[in-house]
Each structure stands twice: as structure tokens, then as C-alpha cells.
XYZ file of C-alpha atoms in Angstrom:
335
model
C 14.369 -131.963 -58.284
C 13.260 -129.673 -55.235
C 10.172 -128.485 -55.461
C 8.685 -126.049 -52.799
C 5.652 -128.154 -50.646
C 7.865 -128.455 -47.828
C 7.901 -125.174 -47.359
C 6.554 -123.508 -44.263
C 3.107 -121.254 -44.997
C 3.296 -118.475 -41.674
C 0.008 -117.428 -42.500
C -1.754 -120.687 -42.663
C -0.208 -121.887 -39.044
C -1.306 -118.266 -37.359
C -4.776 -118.516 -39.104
C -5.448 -121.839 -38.087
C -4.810 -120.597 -34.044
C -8.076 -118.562 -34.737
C -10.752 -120.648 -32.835
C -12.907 -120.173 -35.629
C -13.599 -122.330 -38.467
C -14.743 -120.909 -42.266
C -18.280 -122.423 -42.600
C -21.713 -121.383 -44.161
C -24.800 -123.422 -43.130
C -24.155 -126.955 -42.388
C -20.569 -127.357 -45.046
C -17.562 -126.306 -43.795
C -13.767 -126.160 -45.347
C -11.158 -128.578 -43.695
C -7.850 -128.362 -44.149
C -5.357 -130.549 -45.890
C -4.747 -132.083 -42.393
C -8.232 -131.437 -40.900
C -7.328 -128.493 -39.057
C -9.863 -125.722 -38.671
C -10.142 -122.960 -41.377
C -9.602 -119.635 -40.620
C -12.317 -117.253 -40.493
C -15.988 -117.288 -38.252
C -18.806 -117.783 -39.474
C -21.466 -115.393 -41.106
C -23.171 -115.314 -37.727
C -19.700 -114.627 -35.475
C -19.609 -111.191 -33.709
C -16.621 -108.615 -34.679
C -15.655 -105.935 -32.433
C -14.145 -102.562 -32.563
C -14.137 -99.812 -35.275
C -14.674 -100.856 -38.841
C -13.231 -98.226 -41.297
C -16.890 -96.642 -43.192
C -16.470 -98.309 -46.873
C -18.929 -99.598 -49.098
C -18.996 -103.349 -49.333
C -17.551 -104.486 -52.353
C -20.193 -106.438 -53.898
C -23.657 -107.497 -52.301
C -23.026 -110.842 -52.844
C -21.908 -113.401 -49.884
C -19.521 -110.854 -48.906
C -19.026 -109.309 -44.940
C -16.799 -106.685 -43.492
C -14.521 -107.460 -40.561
C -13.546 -105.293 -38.300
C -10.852 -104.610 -35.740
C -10.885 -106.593 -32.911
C -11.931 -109.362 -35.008
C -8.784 -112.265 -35.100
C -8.840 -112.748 -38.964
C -9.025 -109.086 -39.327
C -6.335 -108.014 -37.195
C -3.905 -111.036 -38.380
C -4.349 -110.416 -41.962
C -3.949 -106.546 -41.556
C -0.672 -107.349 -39.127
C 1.096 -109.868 -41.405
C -0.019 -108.044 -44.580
C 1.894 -104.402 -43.204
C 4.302 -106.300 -41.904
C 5.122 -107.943 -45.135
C 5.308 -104.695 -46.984
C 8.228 -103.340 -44.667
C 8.916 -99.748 -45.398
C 5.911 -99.624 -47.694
C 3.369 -99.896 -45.029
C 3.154 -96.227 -44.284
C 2.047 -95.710 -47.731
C -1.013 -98.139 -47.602
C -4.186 -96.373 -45.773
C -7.468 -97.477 -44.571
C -7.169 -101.071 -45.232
C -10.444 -102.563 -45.109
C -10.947 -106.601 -45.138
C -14.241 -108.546 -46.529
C -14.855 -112.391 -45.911
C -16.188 -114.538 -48.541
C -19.153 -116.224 -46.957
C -19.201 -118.726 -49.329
C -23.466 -117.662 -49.718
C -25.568 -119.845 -52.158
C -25.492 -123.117 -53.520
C -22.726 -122.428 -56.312
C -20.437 -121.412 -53.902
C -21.452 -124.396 -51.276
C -20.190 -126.448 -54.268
C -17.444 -124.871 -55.248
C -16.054 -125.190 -51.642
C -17.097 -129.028 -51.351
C -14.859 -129.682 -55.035
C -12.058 -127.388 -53.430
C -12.059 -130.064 -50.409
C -12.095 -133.138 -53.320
C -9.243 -131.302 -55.040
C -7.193 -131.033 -51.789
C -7.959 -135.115 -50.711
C -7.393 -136.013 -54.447
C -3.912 -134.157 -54.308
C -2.514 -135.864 -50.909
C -3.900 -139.249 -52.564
C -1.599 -138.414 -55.801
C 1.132 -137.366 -53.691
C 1.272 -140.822 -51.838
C -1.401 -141.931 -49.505
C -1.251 -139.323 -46.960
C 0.865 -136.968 -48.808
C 0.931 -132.941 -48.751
C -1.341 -131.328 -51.542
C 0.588 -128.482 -50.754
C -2.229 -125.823 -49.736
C -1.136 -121.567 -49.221
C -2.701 -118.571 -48.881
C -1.466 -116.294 -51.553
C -2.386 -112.946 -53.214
C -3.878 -112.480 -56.368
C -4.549 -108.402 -57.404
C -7.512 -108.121 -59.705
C -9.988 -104.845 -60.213
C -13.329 -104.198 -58.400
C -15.232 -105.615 -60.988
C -12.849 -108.165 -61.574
C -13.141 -109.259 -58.335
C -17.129 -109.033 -58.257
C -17.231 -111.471 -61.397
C -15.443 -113.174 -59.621
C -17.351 -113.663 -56.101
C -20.584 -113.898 -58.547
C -19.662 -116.375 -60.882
C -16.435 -117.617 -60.309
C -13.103 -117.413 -62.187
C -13.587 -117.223 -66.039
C -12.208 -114.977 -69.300
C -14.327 -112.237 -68.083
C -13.015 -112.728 -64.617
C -9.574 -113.630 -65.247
C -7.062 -111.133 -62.885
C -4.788 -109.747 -65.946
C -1.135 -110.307 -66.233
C 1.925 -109.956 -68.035
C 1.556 -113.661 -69.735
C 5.369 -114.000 -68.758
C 4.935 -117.343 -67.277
C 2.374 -118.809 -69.379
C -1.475 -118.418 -69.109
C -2.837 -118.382 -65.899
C -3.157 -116.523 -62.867
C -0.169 -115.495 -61.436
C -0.335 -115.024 -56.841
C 2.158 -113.970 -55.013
C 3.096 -115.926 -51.338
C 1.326 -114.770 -48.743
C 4.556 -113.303 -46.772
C 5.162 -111.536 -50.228
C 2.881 -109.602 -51.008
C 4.504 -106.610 -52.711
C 4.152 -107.571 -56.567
C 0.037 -107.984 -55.957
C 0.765 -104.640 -54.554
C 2.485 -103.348 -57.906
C -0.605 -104.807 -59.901
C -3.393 -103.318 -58.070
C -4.820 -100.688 -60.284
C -6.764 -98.127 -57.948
C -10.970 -97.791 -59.078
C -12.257 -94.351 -59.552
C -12.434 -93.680 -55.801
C -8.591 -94.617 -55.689
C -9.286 -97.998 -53.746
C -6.772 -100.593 -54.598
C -7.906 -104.348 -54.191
C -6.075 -107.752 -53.326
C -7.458 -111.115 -52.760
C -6.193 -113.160 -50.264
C -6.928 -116.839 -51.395
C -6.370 -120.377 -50.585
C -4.197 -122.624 -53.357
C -3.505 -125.942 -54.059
C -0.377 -126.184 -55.639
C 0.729 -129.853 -55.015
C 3.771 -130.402 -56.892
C 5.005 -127.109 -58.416
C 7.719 -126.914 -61.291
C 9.634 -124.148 -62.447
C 8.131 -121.954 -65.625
C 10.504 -120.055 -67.422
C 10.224 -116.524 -68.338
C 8.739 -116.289 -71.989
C 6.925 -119.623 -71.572
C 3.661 -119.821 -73.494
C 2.363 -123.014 -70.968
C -1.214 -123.459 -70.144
C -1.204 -126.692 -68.134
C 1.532 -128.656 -66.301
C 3.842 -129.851 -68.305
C 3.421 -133.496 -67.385
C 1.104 -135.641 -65.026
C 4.035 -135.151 -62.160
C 3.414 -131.764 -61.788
C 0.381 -129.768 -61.020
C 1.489 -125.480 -60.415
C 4.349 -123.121 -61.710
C 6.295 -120.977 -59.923
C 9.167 -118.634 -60.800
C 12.115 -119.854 -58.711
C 11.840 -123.448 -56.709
C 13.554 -122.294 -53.877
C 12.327 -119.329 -53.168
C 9.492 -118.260 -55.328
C 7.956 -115.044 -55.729
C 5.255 -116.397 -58.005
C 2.592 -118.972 -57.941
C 1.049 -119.840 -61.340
C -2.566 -121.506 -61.540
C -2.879 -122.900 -64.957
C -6.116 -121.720 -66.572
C -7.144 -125.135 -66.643
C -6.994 -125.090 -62.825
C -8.649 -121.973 -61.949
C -11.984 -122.413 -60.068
C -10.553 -126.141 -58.578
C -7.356 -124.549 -57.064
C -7.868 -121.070 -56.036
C -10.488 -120.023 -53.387
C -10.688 -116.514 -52.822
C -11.175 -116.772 -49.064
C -10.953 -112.556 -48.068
C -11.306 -109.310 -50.090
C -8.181 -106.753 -48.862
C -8.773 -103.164 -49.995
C -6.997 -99.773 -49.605
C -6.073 -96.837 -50.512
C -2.200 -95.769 -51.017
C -0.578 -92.233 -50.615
C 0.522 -90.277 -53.505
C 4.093 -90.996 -52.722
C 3.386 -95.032 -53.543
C 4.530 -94.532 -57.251
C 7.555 -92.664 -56.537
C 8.567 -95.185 -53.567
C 8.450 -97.577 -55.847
C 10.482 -96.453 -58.668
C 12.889 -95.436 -55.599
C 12.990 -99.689 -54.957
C 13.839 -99.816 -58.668
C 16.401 -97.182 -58.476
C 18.166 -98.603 -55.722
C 18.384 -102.247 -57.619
C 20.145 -100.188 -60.583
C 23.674 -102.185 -60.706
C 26.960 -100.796 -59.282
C 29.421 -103.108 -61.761
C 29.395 -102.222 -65.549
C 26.427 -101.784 -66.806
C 25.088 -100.966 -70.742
C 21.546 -99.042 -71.242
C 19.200 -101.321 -72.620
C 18.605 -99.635 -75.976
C 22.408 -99.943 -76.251
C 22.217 -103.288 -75.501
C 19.193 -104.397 -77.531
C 21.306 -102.354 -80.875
C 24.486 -104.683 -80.085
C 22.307 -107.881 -79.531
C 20.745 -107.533 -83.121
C 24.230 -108.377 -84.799
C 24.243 -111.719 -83.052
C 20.897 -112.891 -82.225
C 18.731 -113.831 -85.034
C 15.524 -111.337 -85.846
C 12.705 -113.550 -84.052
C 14.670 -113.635 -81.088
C 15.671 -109.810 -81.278
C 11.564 -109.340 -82.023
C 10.759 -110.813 -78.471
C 13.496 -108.953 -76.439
C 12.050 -105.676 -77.786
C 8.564 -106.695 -77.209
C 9.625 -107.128 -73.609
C 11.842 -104.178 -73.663
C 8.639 -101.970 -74.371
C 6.444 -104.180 -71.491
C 8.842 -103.124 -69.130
C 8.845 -99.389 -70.151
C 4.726 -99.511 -69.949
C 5.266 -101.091 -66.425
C 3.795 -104.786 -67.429
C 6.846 -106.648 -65.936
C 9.661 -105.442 -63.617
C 13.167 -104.911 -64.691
C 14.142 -108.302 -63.153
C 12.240 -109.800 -64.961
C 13.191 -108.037 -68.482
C 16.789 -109.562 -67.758
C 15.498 -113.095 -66.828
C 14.213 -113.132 -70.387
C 16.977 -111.404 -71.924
C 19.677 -113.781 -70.423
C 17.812 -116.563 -71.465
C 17.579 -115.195 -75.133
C 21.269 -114.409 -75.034
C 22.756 -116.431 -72.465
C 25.411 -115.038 -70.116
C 28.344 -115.666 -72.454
C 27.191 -113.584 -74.913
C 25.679 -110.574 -72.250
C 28.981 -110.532 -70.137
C 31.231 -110.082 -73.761
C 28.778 -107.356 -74.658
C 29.008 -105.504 -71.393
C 32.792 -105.721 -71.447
C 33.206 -104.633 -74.883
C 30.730 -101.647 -74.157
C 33.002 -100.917 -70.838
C 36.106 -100.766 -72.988
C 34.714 -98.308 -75.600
């Protein structure tokens, strides 16, 4: 089965060209293969303007500016990434964790055991599979989080489509973090840009109620092998596997919402087609009730905006299977 470690990580070859290296006192973080992090130290000089916003929390937290190399690759491959959407996103602002205390010293001494444990379980000198990735979570989300770590109380919230967890999207995809960042009162949306060890990912369906890997051979989710859109950290895994490395915030014009209902407009299919409700009424008279239960359930998550329209189809195919869906559409084209 093909699983997706050998794929490339952009980010994480770029970052590690920064001549700086992620430390705090006398402990810094090495790489899976001993490269130097990404980001200077608490102590490094920035230059250039820095856009005038609050720091997030007060806690081990800086503010880089432009002219800074983390800074101004984040901000370049983040835009980038977006494509059209860029012009929508304005003053993006970008905080380093500074890893400040002795909590955080340890948590970023088990995150290098976690990485050398994974390459030893992966043969010897194997690939534990490290990425940066985005995770969207509130302000005070994220503050529970750079205070005390991950936890119920600072657990990002999601759909639950692919199990319990925390669901990141790949760095060079950053655009459904984007859809999940809920603006604070000021209208300031906020990402985290974290490191993950994934090691041997398998594929989660849609609907799947996992909470840990689903054997010892396996040690992440994601949503398609090949090309995956999402990462899933298993609840079990959360403060070994994630480290929450930068803080990206910013606000987004008015028009954000409306560009992206245009995105799902323009997805809207050109063969035949049946409206949902119309297809969720035929469905009842050959799908048993528990099954028809679920597909409304996620029928009304999609309307409320909790998953995408993709993925209301994953799960309806896999309740109905294609058979089934292509004899309904068919039938409904005919009438």
C-alpha cells in the first residue's frame, strides 16, 4: 500500500535554507535528519516594518517582521498557496513560538524522542515522516494552547468526519485551515503553522469514528494517500506529534465569503445532476433508516458549513455506493 512519507515537504526544504536554527536557551530542535530548524532565536534581530497588532498571548510568543527570512517565506509560500484568494487576505501578521519555560523545553525535547523513535520504527534510519502543516483554531484556542498545551479545552474543533483528532491541512494547502478560521471580535482570523510527525499514514474514511491508528503499522490518517488534503493527529497523539512552531494571523475582506461560495459554485457538476433533497427522498426507498439517518445528518452539516460539498458526496457514495447513485441519477434524468 502507498502511503505518503516519500513525499516532498516545499516548505520544510526552503525553511531549512534559513541560517537560523529554532532554539531557546541551551535546547534546540533538530530535524529528522539533523538539519537546522527554521526560525532564530528569541535574541535574533528582525528588520523592516512589522504590521501594529497586539501579540497574541504574553506567553513565549514574538512577532516577526518583514525582512525577517521566516517571516517573509511563510508570508510568500502561504499567498502563494492561496492563488486567487490572496488578495482577499490582509495584514498578515506572523508570531514565533519561543518555546519559553520549562514545559515547553520539555515538550520540544519529547517532540525530538518522538521523531528518533519514529525513524527507529520505520527501520534503522528510516523517515518519521516530519511536515509543516496548518491547523485553524480560535484566539483562545490557540492561547490554551501555547499555555498549556493541546487538551479538550484546547482541542482546534472539527467536523469529526475522519475520526477524533485534529485535522491540518499540508503546508502547500492551506485553503481548508483558511475555510475554518472563525474571525475574533476584531475580525482577526488565526492559523497555526506546526511541525508533524506523521510516520506511516493510512487512509481514514469519511464517517469513521477512529481515535488511534488502526494497527501498530500505522501511526496518522489522511484523506487520500496520494494526494492528501488532510492530515489527522489521533487524539492520542496530540501534544507528541504536533508542535505549533508559528502563529499566522489576518484579517480577510468582506468579499472572502462570497469568493468562496463562488469556488463552490464553479465545482457544481455539468453532467446530470439530482438536488440533494431529491436525492436523499429517493435514497430512503433503498437504503435502510440508520443509514438514511447519517446521510441527513451530513446533509444538514454541509448546509451549516461544517464539511464541504465534496465531502458530503464522499460519505454519500460510500453509504450508497456508485451503482446505486448512478441508477438514481439516470432515473431522475429520464423523468
Amino acid at each position: 500500500m502507498a502511503y505518503i512519507g516519500n513525499q516532498y515537504n516545499h516548505l520544510e526544504k526552503d525553511l531549512y535554507k534559513a541560517p537560523t536554527v529554532f532554539s531557546s536557551g541551551s535546547t534546540s530542535l533538530d530535524t529528522a535528519n539533523d538539519k537546522e530548524s527554521v526560525v532564530s532565536d528569541c535574541e535574533s534581530g528582525v528588520s523592516g516594518p512589522c504590521f501594529d497588532q497586539p501579540s497574541l498571548c504574553n506567553n513565549g510568543l514574538i512577532q516577526l517582521c518583514s525582512g525577517d527570512k521566516a517571516h517573509d517565506l511563510i508570508t510568500r509560500r502561504f499567498l502563494s498557496s492561496l492563488g486567487s484568494m490572496a488578495v482577499h487576505i490582509k495584514d498578515l501578521t506572523i508570531q514565533k513560538n519561543c518555546f519559553a519555560g520549562v514545559t515547553w523545553q520539555a515538550r520540544l525535547q519529547s517532540f525530538q524522542i518522538f521523531i528518533k523513535a519514529m525513524e527507529k520504527k520505520c527501520g534503522g534510519g528510516g523517515d518519521a515522516n516530519v511536515k509543516y502543516a496548518w491547523c485553524a483554531a480560535t484566539r483562545d484556542e490557540i492561547c490554551k494552547i501555547v499555555e498549556h498545551g493541546f487538551g479538550h479545552c484546547g482541542l482546534p474543533k472539527n467536523s469529526g468526519l475522519y475520526g477524533h483528532g485534529i485535522y491540518l491541512s499540508p503546508d502547500d494547502s492551506p485553503m481548508e485551515s483558511v475555510k475554518n478560521a472563525v474571525a475574533d471580535k476584531n475580525g482577526v482570523r488565526y492559523l497555526m503553522l506546526c511541525r508533524v510527525i506523521l510516520g506511516k499514514a493510512e487512509l481514514v474514511q469519511p464517517g469513521s469514528k477512529q481515535c488511534h491508528p488502526s494497527s501498530d503499522e500505522f501511526d496518522s490518517g489522511v484523506d487520500d494517500l496520494s494526494s492528501p488534503k488532510k492530515y489527522v493527529v489521533w487524539s492520542t497523539h496530540l501534544n507528541t506529534h504536533i508542535l505549533p512552531e508559528f502563529i499566522v494571523s489576518f484579517r480577510a475582506t468582506s468579499s472572502l465569503k462570497g469568493f468562496l461560495g463562488m469556488q463552490d459554485r464553479l465545482k457544481m457538476p455539468t453532467s446530470p445532476w439530482i438536488s440533494f433533497p431529491a436525492l436523499i427522498s429517493t435514497l430512503s426507498t433503498y437504503l435502510p433508516p440508520t443509514a438514511m439517518n447519517l446521510i441527513s445528518k451530513y446533509y444538514r452539516d454541509h448546509k451549516d458549513k461544517k464539511i464541504s460539498r465534496h465531502e458530503l458526496i464522499q460519505l454519500v457514495r460510500q453509504f450508497a455506493g456508485d451503482k446505486l447513485l448512478i441508477a438514481v441519477i439516470k432515473s431522475s434524468r429520464t423523468k
